[in-house]
Coordinates of C-alpha atoms (C1' of nucleotides) in Angstrom, one line a residue:
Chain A
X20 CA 54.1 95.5 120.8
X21 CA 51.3 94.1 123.1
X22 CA 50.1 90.3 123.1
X23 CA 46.7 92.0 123.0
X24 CA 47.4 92.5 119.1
X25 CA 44.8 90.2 117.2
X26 CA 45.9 88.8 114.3
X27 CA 44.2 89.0 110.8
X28 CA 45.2 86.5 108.6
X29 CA 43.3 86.8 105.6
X30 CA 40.7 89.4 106.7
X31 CA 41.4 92.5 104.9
X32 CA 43.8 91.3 102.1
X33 CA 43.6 91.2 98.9
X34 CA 42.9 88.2 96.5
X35 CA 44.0 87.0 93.2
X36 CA 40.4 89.1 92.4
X37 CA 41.2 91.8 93.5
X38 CA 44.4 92.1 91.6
X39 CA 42.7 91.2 88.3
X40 CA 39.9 93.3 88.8
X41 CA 42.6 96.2 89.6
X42 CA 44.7 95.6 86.1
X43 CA 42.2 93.8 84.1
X44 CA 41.0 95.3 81.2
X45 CA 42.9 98.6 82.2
X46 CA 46.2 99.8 81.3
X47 CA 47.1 100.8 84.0
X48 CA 49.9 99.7 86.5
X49 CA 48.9 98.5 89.4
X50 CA 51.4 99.0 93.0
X51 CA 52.1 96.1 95.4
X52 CA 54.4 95.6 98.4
X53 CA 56.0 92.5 99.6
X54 CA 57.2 91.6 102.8
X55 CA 59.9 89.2 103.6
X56 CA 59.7 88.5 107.2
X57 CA 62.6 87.5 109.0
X58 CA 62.7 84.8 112.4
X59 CA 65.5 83.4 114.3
X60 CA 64.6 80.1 116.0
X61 CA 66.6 76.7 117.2
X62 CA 69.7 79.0 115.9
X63 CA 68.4 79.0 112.5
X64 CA 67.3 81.7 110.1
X65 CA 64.0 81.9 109.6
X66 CA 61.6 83.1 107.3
X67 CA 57.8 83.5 107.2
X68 CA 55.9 82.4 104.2
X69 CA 51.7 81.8 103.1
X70 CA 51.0 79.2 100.7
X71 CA 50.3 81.1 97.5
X72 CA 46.3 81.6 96.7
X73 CA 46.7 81.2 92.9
X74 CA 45.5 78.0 91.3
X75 CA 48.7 78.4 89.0
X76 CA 50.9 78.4 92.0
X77 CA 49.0 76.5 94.1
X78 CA 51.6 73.8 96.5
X79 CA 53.6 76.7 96.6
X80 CA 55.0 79.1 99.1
X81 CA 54.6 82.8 98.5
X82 CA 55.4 86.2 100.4
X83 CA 53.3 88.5 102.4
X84 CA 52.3 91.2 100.6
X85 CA 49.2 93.5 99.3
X86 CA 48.1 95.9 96.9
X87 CA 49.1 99.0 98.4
X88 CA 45.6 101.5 98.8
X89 CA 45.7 104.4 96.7
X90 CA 45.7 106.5 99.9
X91 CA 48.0 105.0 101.6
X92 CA 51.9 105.6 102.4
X93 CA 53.9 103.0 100.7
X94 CA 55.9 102.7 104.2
X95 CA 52.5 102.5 105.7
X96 CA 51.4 99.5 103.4
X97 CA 54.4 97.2 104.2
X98 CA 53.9 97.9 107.8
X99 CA 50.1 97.2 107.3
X100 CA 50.6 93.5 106.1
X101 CA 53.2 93.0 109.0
X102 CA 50.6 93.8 111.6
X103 CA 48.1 91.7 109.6
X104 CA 50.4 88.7 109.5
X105 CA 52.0 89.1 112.9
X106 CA 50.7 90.9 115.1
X107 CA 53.2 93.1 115.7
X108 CA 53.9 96.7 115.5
X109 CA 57.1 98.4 116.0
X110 CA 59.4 95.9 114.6
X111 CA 62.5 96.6 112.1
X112 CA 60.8 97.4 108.6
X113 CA 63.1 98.7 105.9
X114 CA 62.4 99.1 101.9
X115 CA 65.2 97.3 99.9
X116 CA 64.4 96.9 95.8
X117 CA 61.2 97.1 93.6
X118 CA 60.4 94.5 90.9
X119 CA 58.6 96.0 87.6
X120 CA 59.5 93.5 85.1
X121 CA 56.2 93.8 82.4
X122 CA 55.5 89.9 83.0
X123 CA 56.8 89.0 86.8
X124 CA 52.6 88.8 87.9
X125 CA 50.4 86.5 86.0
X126 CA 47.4 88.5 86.9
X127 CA 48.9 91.6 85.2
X128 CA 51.3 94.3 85.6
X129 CA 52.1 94.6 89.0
X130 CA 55.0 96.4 90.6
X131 CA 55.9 95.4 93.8
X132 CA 58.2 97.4 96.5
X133 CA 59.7 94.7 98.9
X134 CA 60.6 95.3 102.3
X135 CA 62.7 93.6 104.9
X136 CA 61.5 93.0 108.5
X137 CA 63.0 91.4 111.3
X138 CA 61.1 90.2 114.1
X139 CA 61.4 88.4 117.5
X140 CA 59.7 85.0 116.8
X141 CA 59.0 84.4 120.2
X142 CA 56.8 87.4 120.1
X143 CA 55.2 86.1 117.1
X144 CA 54.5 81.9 117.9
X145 CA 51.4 82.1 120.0
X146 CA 49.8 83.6 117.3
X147 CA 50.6 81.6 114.1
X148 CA 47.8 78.9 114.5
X149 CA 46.9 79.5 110.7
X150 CA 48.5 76.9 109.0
X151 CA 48.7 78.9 105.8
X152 CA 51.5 80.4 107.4
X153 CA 54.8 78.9 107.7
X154 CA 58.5 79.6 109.0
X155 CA 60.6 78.2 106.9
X156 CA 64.2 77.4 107.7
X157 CA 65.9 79.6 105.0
X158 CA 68.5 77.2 104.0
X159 CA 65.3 75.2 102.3
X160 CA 63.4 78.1 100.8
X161 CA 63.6 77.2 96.9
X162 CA 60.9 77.6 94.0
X163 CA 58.8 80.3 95.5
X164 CA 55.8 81.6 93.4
X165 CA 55.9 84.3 91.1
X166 CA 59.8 85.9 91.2
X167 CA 59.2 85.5 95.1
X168 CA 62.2 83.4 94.6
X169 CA 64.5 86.3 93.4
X170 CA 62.7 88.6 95.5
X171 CA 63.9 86.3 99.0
X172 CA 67.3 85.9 97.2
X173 CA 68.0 89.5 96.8
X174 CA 66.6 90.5 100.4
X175 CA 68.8 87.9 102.1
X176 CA 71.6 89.0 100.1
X177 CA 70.9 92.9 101.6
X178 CA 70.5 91.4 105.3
X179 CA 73.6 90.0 105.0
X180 CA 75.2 92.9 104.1
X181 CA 73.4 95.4 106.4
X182 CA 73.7 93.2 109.5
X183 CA 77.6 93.8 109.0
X184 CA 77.4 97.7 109.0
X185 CA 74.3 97.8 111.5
X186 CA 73.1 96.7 114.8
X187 CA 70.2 95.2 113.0
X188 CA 70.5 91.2 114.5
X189 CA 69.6 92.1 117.5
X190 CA 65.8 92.8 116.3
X191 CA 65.5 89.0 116.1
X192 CA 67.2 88.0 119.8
X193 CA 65.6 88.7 122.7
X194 CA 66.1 91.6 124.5
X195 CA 68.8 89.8 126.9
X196 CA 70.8 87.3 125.1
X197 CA 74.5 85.3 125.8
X198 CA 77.3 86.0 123.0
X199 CA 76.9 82.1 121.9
X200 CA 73.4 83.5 121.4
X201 CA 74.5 86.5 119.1
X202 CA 77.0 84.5 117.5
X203 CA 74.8 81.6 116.4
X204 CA 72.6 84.9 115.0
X205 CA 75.5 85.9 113.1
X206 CA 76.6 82.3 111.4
X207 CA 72.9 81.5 110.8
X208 CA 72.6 85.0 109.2
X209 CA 76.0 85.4 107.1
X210 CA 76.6 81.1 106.7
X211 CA 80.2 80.7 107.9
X212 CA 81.3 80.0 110.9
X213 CA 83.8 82.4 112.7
X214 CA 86.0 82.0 115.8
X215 CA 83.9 82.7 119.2
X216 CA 86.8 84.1 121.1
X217 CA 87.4 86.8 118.3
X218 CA 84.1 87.9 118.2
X219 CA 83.5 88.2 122.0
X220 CA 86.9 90.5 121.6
X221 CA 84.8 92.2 118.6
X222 CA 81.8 93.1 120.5
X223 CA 83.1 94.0 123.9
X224 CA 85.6 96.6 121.7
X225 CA 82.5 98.1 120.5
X226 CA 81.5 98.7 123.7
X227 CA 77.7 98.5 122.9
X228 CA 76.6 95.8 125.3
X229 CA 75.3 96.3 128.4
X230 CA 76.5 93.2 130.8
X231 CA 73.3 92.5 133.0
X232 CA 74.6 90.7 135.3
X233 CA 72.9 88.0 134.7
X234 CA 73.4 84.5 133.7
X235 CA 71.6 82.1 131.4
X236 CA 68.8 79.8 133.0
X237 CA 68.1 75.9 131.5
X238 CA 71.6 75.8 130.1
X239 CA 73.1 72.1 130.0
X240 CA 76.3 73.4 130.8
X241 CA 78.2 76.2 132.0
X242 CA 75.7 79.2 131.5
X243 CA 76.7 82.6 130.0
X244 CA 76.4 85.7 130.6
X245 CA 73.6 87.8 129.7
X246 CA 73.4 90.9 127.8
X247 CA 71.1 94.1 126.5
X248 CA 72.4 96.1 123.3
X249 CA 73.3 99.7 124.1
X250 CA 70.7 101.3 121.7
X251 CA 71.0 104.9 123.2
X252 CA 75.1 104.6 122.7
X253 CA 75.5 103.5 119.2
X254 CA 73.0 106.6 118.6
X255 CA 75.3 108.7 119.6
X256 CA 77.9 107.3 117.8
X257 CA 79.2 108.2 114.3
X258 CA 80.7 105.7 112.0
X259 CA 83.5 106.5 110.7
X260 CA 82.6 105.4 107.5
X261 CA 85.8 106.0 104.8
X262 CA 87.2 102.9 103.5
X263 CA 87.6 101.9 99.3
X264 CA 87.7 98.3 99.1
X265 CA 86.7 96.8 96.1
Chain B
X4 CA 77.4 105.0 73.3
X5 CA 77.9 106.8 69.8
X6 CA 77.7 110.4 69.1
X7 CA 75.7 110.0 66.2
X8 CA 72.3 109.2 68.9
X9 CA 70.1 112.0 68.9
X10 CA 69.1 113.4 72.3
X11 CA 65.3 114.4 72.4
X12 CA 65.1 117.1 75.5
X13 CA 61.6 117.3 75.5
X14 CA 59.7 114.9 72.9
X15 CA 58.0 112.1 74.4
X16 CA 58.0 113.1 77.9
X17 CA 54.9 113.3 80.0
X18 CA 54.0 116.4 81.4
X19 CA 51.9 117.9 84.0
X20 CA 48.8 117.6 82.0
X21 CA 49.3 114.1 81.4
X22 CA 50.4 113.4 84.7
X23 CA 47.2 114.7 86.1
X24 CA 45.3 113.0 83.8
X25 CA 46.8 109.8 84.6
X26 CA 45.8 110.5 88.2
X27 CA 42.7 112.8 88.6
X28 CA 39.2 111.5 88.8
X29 CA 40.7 108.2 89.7
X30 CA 41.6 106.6 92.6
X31 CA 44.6 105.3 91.3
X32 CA 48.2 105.1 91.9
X33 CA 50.3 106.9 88.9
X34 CA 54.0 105.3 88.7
X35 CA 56.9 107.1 87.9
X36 CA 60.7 107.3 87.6
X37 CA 62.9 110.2 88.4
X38 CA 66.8 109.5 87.3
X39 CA 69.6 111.4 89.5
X40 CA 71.9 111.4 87.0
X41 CA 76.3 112.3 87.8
X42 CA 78.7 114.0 86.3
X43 CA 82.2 115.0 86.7
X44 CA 83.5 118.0 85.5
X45 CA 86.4 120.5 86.6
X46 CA 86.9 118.6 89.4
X47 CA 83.6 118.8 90.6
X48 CA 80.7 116.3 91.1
X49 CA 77.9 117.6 89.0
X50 CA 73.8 116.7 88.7
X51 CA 72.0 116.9 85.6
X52 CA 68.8 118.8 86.6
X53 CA 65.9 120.2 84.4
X54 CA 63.5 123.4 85.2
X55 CA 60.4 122.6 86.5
X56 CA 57.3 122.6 84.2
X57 CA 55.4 123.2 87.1
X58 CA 53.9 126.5 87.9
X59 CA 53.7 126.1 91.4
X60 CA 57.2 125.1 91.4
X61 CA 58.5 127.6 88.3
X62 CA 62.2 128.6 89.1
X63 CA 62.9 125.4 90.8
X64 CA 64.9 122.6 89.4
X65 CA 64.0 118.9 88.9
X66 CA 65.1 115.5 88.4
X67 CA 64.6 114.1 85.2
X68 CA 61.5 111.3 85.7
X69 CA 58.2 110.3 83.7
X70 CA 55.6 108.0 84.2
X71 CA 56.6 104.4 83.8
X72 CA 54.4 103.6 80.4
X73 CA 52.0 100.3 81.1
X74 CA 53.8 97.7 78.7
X75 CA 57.8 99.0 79.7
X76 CA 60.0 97.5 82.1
X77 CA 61.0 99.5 85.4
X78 CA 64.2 99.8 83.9
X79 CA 63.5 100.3 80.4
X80 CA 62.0 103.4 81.8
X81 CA 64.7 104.5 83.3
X82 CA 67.2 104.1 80.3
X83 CA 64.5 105.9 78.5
X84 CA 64.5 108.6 80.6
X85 CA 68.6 108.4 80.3
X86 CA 68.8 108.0 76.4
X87 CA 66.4 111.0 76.0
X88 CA 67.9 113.2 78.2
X89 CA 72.0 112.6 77.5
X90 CA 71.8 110.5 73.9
X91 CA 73.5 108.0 75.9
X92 CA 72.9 104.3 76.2
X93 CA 75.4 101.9 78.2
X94 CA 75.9 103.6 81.0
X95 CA 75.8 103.1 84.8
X96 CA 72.0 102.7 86.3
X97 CA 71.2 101.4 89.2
X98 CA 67.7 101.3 91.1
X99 CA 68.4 103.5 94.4
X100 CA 64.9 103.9 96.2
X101 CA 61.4 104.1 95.9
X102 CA 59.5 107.1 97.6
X103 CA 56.1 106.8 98.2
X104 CA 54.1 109.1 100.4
X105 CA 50.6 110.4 99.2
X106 CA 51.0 113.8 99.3
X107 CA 54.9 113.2 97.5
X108 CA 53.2 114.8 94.2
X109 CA 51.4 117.7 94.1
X110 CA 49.6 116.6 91.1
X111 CA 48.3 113.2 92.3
X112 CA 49.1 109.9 94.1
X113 CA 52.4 109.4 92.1
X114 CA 54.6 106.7 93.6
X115 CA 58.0 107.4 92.0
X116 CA 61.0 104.8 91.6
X117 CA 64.4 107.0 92.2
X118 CA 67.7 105.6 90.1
X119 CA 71.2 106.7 90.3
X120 CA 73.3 107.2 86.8
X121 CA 76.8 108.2 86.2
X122 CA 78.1 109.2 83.1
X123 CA 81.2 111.0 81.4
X124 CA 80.2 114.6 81.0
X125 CA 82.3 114.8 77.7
X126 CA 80.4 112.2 76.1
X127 CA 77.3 114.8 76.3
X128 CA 78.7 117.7 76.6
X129 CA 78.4 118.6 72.8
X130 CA 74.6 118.0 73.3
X131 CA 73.7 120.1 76.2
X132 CA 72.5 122.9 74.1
X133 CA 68.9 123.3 76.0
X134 CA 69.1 125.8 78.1
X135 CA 66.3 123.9 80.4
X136 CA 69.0 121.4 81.1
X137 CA 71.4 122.2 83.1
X138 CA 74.8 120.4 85.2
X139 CA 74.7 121.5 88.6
X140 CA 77.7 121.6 91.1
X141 CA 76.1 118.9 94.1
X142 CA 77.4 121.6 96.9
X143 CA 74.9 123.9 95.4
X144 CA 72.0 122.2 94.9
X145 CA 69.4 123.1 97.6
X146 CA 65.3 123.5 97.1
X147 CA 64.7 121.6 94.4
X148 CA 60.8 120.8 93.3
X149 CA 58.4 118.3 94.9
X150 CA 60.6 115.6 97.5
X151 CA 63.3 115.8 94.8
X152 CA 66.0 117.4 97.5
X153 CA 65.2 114.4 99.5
X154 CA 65.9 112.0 97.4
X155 CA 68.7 113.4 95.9
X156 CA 70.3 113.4 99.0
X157 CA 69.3 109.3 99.4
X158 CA 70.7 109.0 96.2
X159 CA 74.0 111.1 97.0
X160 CA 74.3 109.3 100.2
X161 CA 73.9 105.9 98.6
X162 CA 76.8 107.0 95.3
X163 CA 78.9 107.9 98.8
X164 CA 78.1 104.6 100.0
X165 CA 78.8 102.7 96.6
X166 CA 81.7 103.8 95.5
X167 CA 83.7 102.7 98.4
X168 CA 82.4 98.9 97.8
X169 CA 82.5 98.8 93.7
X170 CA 84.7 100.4 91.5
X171 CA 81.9 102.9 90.5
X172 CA 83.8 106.0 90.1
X173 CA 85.7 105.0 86.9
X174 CA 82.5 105.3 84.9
X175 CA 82.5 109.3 85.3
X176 CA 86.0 109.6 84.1
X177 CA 87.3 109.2 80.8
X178 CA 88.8 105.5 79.9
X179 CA 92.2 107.1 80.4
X180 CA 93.1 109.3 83.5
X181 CA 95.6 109.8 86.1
X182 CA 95.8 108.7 89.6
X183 CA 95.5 112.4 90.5
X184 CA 91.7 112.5 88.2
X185 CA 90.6 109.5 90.4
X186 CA 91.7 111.2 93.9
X187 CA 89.9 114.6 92.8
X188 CA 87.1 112.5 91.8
X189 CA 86.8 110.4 95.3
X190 CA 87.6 113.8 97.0
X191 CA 84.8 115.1 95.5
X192 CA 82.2 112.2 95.7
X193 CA 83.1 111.8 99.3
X194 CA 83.6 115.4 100.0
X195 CA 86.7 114.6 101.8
X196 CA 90.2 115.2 101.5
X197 CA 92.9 111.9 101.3
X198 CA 96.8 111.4 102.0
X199 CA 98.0 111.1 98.1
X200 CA 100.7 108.8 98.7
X201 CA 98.3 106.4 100.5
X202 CA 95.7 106.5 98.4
X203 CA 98.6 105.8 95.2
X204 CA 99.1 102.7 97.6
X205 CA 95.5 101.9 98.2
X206 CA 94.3 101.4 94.0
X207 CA 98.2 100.2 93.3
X208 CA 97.7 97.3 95.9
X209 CA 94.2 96.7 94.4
X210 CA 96.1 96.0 91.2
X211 CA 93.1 96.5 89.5
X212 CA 94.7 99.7 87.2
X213 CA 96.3 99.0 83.8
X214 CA 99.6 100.8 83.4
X215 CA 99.3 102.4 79.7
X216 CA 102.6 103.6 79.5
X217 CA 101.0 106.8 78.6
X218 CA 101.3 110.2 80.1
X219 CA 99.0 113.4 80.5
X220 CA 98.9 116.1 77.2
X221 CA 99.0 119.2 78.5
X222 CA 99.7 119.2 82.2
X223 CA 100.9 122.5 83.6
X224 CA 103.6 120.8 85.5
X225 CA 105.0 117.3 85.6
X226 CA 102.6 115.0 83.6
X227 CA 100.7 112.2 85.5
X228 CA 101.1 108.5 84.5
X229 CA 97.9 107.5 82.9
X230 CA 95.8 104.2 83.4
X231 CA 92.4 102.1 82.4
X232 CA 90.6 100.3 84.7
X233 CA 90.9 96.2 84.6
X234 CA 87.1 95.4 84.5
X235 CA 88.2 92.0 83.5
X236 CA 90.1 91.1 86.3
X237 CA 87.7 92.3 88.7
X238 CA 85.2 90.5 87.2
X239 CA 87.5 87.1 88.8
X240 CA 87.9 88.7 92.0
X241 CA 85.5 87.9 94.7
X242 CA 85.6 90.1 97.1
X243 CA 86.0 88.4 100.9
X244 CA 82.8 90.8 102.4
X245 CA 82.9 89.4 105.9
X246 CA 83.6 92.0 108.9
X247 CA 81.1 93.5 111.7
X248 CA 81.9 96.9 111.6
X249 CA 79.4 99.7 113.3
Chain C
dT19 C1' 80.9 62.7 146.1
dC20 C1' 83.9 63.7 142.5
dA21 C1' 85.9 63.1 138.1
dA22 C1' 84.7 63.8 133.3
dT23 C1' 82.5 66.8 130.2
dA24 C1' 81.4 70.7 127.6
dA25 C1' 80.6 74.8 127.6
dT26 C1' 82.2 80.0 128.9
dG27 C1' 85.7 83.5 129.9
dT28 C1' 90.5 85.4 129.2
dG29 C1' 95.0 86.1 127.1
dT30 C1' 98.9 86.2 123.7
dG31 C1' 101.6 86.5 119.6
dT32 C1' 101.6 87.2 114.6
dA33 C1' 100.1 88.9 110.3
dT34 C1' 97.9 92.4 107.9
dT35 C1' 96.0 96.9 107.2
dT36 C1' 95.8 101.6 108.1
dT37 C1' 97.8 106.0 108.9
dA38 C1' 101.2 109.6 109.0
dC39 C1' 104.9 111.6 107.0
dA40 C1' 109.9 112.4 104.3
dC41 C1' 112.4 112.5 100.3
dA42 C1' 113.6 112.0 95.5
dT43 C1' 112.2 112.8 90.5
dT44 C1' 110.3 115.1 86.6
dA45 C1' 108.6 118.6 83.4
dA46 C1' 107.1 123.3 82.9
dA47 C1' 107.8 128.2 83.7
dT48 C1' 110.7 132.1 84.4
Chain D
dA23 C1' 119.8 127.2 84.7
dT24 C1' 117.1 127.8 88.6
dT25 C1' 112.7 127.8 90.6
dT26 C1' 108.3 125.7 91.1
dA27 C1' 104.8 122.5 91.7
dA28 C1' 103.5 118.6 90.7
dT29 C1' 104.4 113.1 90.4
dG30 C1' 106.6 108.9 92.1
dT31 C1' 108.6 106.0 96.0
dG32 C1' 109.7 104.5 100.7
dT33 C1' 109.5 103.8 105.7
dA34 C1' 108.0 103.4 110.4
dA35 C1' 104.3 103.4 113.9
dA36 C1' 99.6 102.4 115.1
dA37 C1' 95.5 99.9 114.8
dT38 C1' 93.1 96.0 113.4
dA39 C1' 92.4 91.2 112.1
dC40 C1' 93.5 86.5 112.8
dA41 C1' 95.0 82.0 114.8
dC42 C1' 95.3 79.6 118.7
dA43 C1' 96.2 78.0 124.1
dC44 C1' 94.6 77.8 128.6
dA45 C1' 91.9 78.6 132.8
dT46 C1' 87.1 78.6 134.8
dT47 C1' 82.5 77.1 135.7
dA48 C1' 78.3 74.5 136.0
dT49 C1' 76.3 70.1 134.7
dT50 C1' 76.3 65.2 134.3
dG51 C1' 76.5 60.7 135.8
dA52 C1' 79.3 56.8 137.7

DNA sequence: TCAATAATGTGTGTATTTTACACATTAAAT
DNA sequence: ATTTAATGTGTAAAATACACACATTATTGA
């Protein structure tokens, strides 16, 4: 992803019009995708939100999302709106539920695909000027619009779950980054704190960190090491992946 | 689920016709549901799969799907799909994926929302009189129609995933089986074979089987024990998810 | 300059879980 | 009654998870 990348912030998306004019007076079902964009800043989960364009919702924070065009992948949609909203291309996109409750859109009956994305924020802040968008801490996300609120709920619930069975935090770090770095990822991501000295021995039995050599810079105190995750190793690994526990 | 509900195999289902009409001339995006729907019989994990009512695709077999009706619930559709097809209602469903490329459908721009279903054969078995339905062995299943070998394969993949996290697996046997019938059936699912005794250890150590003091009819050597499954005391458990593992 | 401070980096012992494997018990079949 | 082929039970080693102690390093500030 190249700084060059404008931004479009509006420009391009669809409006509570458009929706409407899509479902209204039709009976027809009408396909949507949502995007719950995912930051890590001042060791905090983040997540990036637009104040909501309908008058009925109107003081409150919605996801990113769009109709999705009728010639257009569904994949392709979801990583539409990210570009739109971020800038970025290339970042971790993955689909995780769909929403098709009759009733969840007040404009009409729109399904809606979410997706899950993480991103580098620092890649991201020199371009969020707009103030209709907004990184929220996610520990105060509450009463979204629509079912935004159960849509956020679910995909932090599958984060959660998939950053234990998949290199997927380090999307949101920098390429080079100390294990207080990765751990603070990991407490803000999961909410519990675990034992730093155990999770060093964790990662460095994985074997999928490549040390640098390098040490932090700024630190107020005694600076750590730096390190790159082994992307081209864990490819070649294969999980061994049998265990019931239930 | 009660024996008297009526299975309609072919009533009420969308076809070809009204799938093109749903799409062509428009610019529209049609939205559909396609079930993959598990059995377990003779030891073997089984698909429920229907022949094709497409020419271009005649001698193939498909899932079971239709279009998602304008005023139904994503779900409702799915059960639908589940009640016509098996008589049963009350079963396992679960949303797996949703596939969306444009060219997915050969019949239009149909974005299709995949669900996973298991169910106890013998609770349909008496029903299964159309010869356009049919329970297929998973290890044979290859070339199906449309992308319905890829996302059988998601959905197998995902069951594989599943059942090692929730007790799943107990919803394809009957309420009463033997610790042998849940090995065969995780051998199967997993397609791997496991150390008896350990396994014994495994669910025993769960503590999540209820001992009916009841042993197998008709075993050709010494009878198994039988047991239920304790849904109520799993219900109270909450399972401690925490562990980096890839 | 140098001790106090607050981090990082390393190690050790225990408990728990996984894995491999041996032997006794039971009911059916011959 | 003996053979057979399962089920049911136990045991020890290996691997992993967990709790915690101590040394090292760079910064801070008196």
């Amino acid at each position: 992803m190249s700084p060059k990348d404008k931004v479009m912030h509006t420009k391009n998306v669809k409006t509570l019009h458009a929706i409407q004019s899509e479902v209204e007076n039709t009976n027809r079902i009408a396909l949507s995708v949502d995007c719950v964009i995912f930051g890590f800043d001042e060791n905090k989960l983040k997540v990036l939100l637009i104040r909501s364009d309908l008058k009925k919702y109107s003081g409150k924070w919605s996801l990113l999302g769009d109709l999705v065009f009728p010639k257009e992948d569904l994949d392709a949609a979801a990583y539409r709106i990210l570009k739109q909203r971020t800038g970025l291309s290339d970042v971790y996109l993955e689909q995780v539920h769909t929403f098709g409750s009759v009733n969840r859109h007040p404009a009409g009956r729109v399904v809606t695909v979410t997706y899950c994305s993480l991103i580098n924020v620092q890649h991201h802040k020199i371009n969020i000027l707009d103030n209709e968008l907004h990184w929220h801490d996610i520990k105060t996300v509450n009463d979204l619009a629509f079912d935004h609120q159960q849509i956020f709920d679910n995909c932090l619930k599958q984060l959660q779950k998939r950053v234990q069975e998949h290199p997927l935090g380090f999307n949101l770090l920098p390429k080079k980054f100390s294990l207080r770095d990765l751990q603070n990822l990991y407490e803000a991501i999961l909410d519990i704190k675990m034992d730093r000295r155990n999770f060093r021995k964790k990662f460095f039995t994985m074997d999928l960190l490549i040390d640098l050599n390098e040490i932090e810079q700024d630190a107020s105190h005694r600076p750590g090491k730096l390190y790159a995750f082994n992307y081209e190793k864990y490819e070649k690994k294969q999980k061994k992946w049998v265990g019931i526990d239930f």
